[in-house]
Coordinates of C-alpha atoms in Angstrom, one line a residue:
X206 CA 0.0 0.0 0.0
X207 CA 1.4 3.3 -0.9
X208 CA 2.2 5.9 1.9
X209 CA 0.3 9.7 2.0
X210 CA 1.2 12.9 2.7
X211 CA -1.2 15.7 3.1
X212 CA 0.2 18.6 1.6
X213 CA -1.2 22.4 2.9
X214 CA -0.6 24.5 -0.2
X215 CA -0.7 28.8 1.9
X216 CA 0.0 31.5 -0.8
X217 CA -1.1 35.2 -0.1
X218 CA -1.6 34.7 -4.0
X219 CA -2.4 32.0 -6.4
X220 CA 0.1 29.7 -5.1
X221 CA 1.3 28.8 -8.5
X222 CA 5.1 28.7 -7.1
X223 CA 4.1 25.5 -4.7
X224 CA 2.7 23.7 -7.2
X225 CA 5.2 23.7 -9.3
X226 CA 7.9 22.3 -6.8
X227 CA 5.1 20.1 -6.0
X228 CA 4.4 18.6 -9.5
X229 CA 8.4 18.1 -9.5
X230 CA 8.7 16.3 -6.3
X231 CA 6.4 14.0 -6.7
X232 CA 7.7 12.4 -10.0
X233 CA 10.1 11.6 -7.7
X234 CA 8.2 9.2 -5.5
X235 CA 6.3 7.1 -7.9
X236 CA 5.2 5.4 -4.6
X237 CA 3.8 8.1 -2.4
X238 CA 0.4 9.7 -3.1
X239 CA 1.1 13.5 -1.9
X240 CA -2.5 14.8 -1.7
X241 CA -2.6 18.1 -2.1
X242 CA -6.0 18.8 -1.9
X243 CA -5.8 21.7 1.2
X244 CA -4.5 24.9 -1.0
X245 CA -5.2 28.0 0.3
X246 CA -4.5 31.1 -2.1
X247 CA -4.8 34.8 -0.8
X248 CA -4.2 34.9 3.2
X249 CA -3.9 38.3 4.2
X250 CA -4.9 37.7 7.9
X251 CA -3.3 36.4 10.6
X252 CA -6.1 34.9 12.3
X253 CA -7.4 32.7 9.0
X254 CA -3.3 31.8 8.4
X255 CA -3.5 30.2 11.9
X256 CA -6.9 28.5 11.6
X257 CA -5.3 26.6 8.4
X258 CA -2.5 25.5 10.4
X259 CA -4.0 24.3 13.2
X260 CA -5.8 22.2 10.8
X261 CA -3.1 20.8 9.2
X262 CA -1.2 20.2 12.2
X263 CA -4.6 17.8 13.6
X264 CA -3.9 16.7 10.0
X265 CA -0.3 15.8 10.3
X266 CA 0.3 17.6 7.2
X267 CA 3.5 19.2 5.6
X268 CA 3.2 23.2 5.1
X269 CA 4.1 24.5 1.8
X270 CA 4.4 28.4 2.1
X271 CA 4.8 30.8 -0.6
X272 CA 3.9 34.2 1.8
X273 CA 5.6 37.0 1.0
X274 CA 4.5 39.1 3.8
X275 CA 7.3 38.6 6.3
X276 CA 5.1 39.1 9.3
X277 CA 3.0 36.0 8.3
X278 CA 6.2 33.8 7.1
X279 CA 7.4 34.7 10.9
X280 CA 3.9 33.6 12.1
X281 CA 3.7 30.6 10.4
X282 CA 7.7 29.7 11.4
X283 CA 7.3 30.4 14.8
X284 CA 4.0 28.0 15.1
X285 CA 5.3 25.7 12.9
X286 CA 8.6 25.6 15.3
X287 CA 6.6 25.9 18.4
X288 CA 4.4 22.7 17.4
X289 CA 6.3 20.4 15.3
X290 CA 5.0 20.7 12.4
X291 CA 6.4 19.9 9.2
X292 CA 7.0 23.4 7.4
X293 CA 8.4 24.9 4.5
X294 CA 9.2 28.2 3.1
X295 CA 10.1 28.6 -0.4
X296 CA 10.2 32.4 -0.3
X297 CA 12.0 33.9 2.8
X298 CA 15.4 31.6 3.0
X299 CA 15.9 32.8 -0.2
X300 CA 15.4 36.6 0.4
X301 CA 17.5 36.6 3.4
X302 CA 20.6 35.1 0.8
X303 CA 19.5 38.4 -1.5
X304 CA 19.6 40.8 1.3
X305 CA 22.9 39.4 2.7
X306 CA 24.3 39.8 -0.9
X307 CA 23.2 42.9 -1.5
X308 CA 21.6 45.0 1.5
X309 CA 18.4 44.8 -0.4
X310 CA 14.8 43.9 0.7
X311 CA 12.5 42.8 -1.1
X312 CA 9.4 44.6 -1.7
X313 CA 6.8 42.0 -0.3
X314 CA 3.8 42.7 -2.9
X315 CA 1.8 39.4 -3.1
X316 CA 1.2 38.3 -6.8
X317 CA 3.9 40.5 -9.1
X318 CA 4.8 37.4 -10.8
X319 CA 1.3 37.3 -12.0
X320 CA 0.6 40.4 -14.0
X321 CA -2.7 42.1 -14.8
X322 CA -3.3 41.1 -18.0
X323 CA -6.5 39.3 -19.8
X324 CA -4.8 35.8 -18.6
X325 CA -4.9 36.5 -15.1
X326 CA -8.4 37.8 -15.3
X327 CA -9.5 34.9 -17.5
X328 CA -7.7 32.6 -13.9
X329 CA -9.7 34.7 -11.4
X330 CA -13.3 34.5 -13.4
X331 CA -12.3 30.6 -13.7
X332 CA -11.5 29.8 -10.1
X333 CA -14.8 31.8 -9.4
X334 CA -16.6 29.7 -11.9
X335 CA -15.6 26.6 -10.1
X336 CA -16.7 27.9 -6.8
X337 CA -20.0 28.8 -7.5
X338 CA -20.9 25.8 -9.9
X339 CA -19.0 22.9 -7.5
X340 CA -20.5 19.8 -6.2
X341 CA -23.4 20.3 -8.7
X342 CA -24.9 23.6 -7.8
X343 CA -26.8 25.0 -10.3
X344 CA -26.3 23.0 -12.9
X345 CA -27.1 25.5 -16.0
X346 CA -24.1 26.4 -15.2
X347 CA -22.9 23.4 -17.2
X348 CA -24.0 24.7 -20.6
X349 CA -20.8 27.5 -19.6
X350 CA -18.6 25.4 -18.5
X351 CA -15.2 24.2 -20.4
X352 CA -15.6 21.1 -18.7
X353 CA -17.7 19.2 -16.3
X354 CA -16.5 16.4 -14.0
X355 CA -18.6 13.4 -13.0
X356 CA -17.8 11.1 -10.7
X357 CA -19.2 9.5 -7.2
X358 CA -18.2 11.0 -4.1
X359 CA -13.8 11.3 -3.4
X360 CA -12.8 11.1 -6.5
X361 CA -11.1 14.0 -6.7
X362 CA -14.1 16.5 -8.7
X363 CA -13.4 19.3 -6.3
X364 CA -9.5 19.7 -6.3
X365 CA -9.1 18.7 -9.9
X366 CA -11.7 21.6 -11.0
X367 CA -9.6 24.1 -8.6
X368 CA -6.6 23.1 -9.9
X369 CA -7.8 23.0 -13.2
X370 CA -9.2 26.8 -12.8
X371 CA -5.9 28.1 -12.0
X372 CA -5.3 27.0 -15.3
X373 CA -7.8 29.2 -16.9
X374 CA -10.5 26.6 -17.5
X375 CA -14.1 27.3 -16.1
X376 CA -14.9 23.4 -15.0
X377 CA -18.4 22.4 -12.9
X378 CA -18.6 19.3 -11.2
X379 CA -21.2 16.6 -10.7
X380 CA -21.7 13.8 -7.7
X381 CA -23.2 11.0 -9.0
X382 CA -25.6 9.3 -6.3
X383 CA -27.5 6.7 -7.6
X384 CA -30.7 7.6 -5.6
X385 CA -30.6 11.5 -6.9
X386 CA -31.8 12.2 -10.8
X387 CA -29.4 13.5 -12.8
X388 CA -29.6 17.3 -14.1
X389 CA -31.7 17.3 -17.6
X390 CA -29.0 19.8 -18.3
X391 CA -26.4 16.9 -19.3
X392 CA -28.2 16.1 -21.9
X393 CA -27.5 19.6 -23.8
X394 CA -23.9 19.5 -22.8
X395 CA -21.1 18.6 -25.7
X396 CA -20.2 15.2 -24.4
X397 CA -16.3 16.1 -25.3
X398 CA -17.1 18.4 -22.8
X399 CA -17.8 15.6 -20.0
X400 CA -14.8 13.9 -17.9
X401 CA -15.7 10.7 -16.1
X402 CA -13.8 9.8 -12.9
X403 CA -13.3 6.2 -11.9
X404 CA -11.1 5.0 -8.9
X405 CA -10.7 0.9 -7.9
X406 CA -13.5 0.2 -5.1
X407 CA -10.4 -0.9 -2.4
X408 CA -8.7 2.5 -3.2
X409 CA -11.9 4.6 -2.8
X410 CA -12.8 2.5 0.4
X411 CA -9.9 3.9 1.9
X412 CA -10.1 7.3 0.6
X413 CA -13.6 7.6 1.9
X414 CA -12.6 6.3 5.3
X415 CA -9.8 8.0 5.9
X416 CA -12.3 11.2 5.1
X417 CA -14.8 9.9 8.0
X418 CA -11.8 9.6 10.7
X419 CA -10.6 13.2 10.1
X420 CA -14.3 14.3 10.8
X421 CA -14.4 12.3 14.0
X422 CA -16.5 9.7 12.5
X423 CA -15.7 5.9 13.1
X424 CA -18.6 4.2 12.6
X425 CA -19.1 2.4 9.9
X426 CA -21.5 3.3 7.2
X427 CA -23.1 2.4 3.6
X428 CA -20.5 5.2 2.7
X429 CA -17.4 3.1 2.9
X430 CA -19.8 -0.2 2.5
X431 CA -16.9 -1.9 -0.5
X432 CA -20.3 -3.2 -1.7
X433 CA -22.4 -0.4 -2.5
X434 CA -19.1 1.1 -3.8
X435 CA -19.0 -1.2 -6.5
X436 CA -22.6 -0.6 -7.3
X437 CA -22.3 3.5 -7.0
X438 CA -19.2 3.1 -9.2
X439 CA -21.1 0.6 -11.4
X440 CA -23.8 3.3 -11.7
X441 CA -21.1 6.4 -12.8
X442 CA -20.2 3.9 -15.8
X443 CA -23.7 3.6 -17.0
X444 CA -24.0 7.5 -17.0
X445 CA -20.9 8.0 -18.6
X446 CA -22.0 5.9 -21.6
X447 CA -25.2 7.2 -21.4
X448 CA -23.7 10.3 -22.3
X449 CA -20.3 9.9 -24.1
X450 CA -18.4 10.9 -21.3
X451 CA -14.5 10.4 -21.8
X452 CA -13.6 8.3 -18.4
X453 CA -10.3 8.6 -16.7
X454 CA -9.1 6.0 -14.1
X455 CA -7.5 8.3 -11.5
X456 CA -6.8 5.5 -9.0
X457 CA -2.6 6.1 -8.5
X458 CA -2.9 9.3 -10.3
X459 CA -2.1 12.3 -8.8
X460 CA -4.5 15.6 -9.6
X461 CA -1.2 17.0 -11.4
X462 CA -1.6 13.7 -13.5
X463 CA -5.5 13.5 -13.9
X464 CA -5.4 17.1 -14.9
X465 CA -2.6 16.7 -17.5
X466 CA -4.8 13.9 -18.8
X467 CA -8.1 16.1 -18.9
X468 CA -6.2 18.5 -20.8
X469 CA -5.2 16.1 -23.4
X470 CA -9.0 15.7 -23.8
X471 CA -9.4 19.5 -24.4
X472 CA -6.7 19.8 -26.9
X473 CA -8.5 17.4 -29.0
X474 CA -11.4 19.1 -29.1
X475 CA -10.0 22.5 -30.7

């Protein structure tokens, strides 16, 4: 069985920086899943940067930090220090090596990389896109949408649309539960448009369990039942050939991977 790492992604911008190292690292360790699905772009505020790392110490997480604002880095070193948890700056170390060398600070404006230009705007509408039409809310929203992910509950809808969005792609998602209809909606919806996620039963068992004990909940339920997983997972396949959905098996794939993938699938279609 492969070994996880949580991975806290805490930007006070996109966080595009992290994810890069990220996507690199992990190529390394073909046998460690690094889920990454806690990223957390524009923290300003003290208070909401110490929430988040409270959470992922309960989580046992490693902290990725790409703060600019040398009061927060200090925040989040001195917690991270004070409480053992696993942290790492990609920003400050470096800066310190600049201002040594040369006397100069740097000037600590959040998101210059990123320049304000029709891309960037295009990022922001898309990560808003994915907010407001996630987990199948509203689901005219579809018809607008780049793409639209289906798939039963943990496999991966939410974090692949975000990450997705940062990549200038306004995606929706769909849970598929066999008890609730599906939208009409899909029906008007280009099927090149619709991406099918599969993962094996065992590996979504786990997934789903593991979800349960970070909420406190132990008992078990029809959620991580392996046999109505096979039948919820049975019942995604009949909707994605019901409507021409292209289906990826994201199983040991990370979202880096799935996403590549799904962008494949969107590069056909222009």
């Amino acid at each position: 069985m492969k070994k996880e790492i949580i991975v806290y992604s805490i930007s006070d911008s996109l966080g595009g920086t992290s994810q890069k190292l990220l996507s690199a690292v992990t190529a390394q360790y073909p046998d460690i899943i690094f889920n990454n699905s806690y990223r957390f772009p524009f923290i300003n505020q003290e208070e909401e940067l110490l929430d988040i790392l409270y959470d992922a110490l309960k989580d046992n997480a490693l902290v990725i930090s790409t703060l600019v604002n040398s009061q927060l880095a200090s925040v989040a070193r001195e917690f991270s220090q004070k409480n053992g948890l696993a942290y790492l700056d990609l920003m400050h170390p470096f800066f310190e090596i600049i201002e040594e060398k040369t006397g100069t600070r740097p000037i600590e404006v959040p998101g210059t990389l990123h320049r304000l230009d029709s891309d960037y705007f295009k990022k922001i509408s898309a990560i808003e896109f994915a907010v407001k039409y996630d987990d199948g809310k509203a689901p005219q929203g579809f018809l607008e949408a780049d793409l639209v992910l289906l798939g039963v509950s943990r496999t991966s809808k939410t974090p692949l649309s975000i990450y997705l969005a940062n990549k200038g792609y306004k995606v929706a998602n769909l849970p598929l539960i066999p008890e609730v209809p599906l939208p009409q909606v899909l029906d008007k919806v280009d099927s090149r448009r619709l991406i099918g996620l599969i993962c094996e039963p065992e590996k979504l068992m786990k997934v789903r369990s593991h979800r349960l004990d970070s909420l406190g909940l132990t008992q078990e339920t029809s959620y991580t039942d392996l046999e109505k997983i096979y039948q919820e997972l049975d019942y995604s396949k009949k909707v994605f050939k019901q409507f021409g959905a292209q289906v990826i098996n994201m199983t040991d794939k990370s979202i880096e991977e799935t996403a590549f993938l799904i962008e494949e699938q969107v590069k056909k279609m222009n």
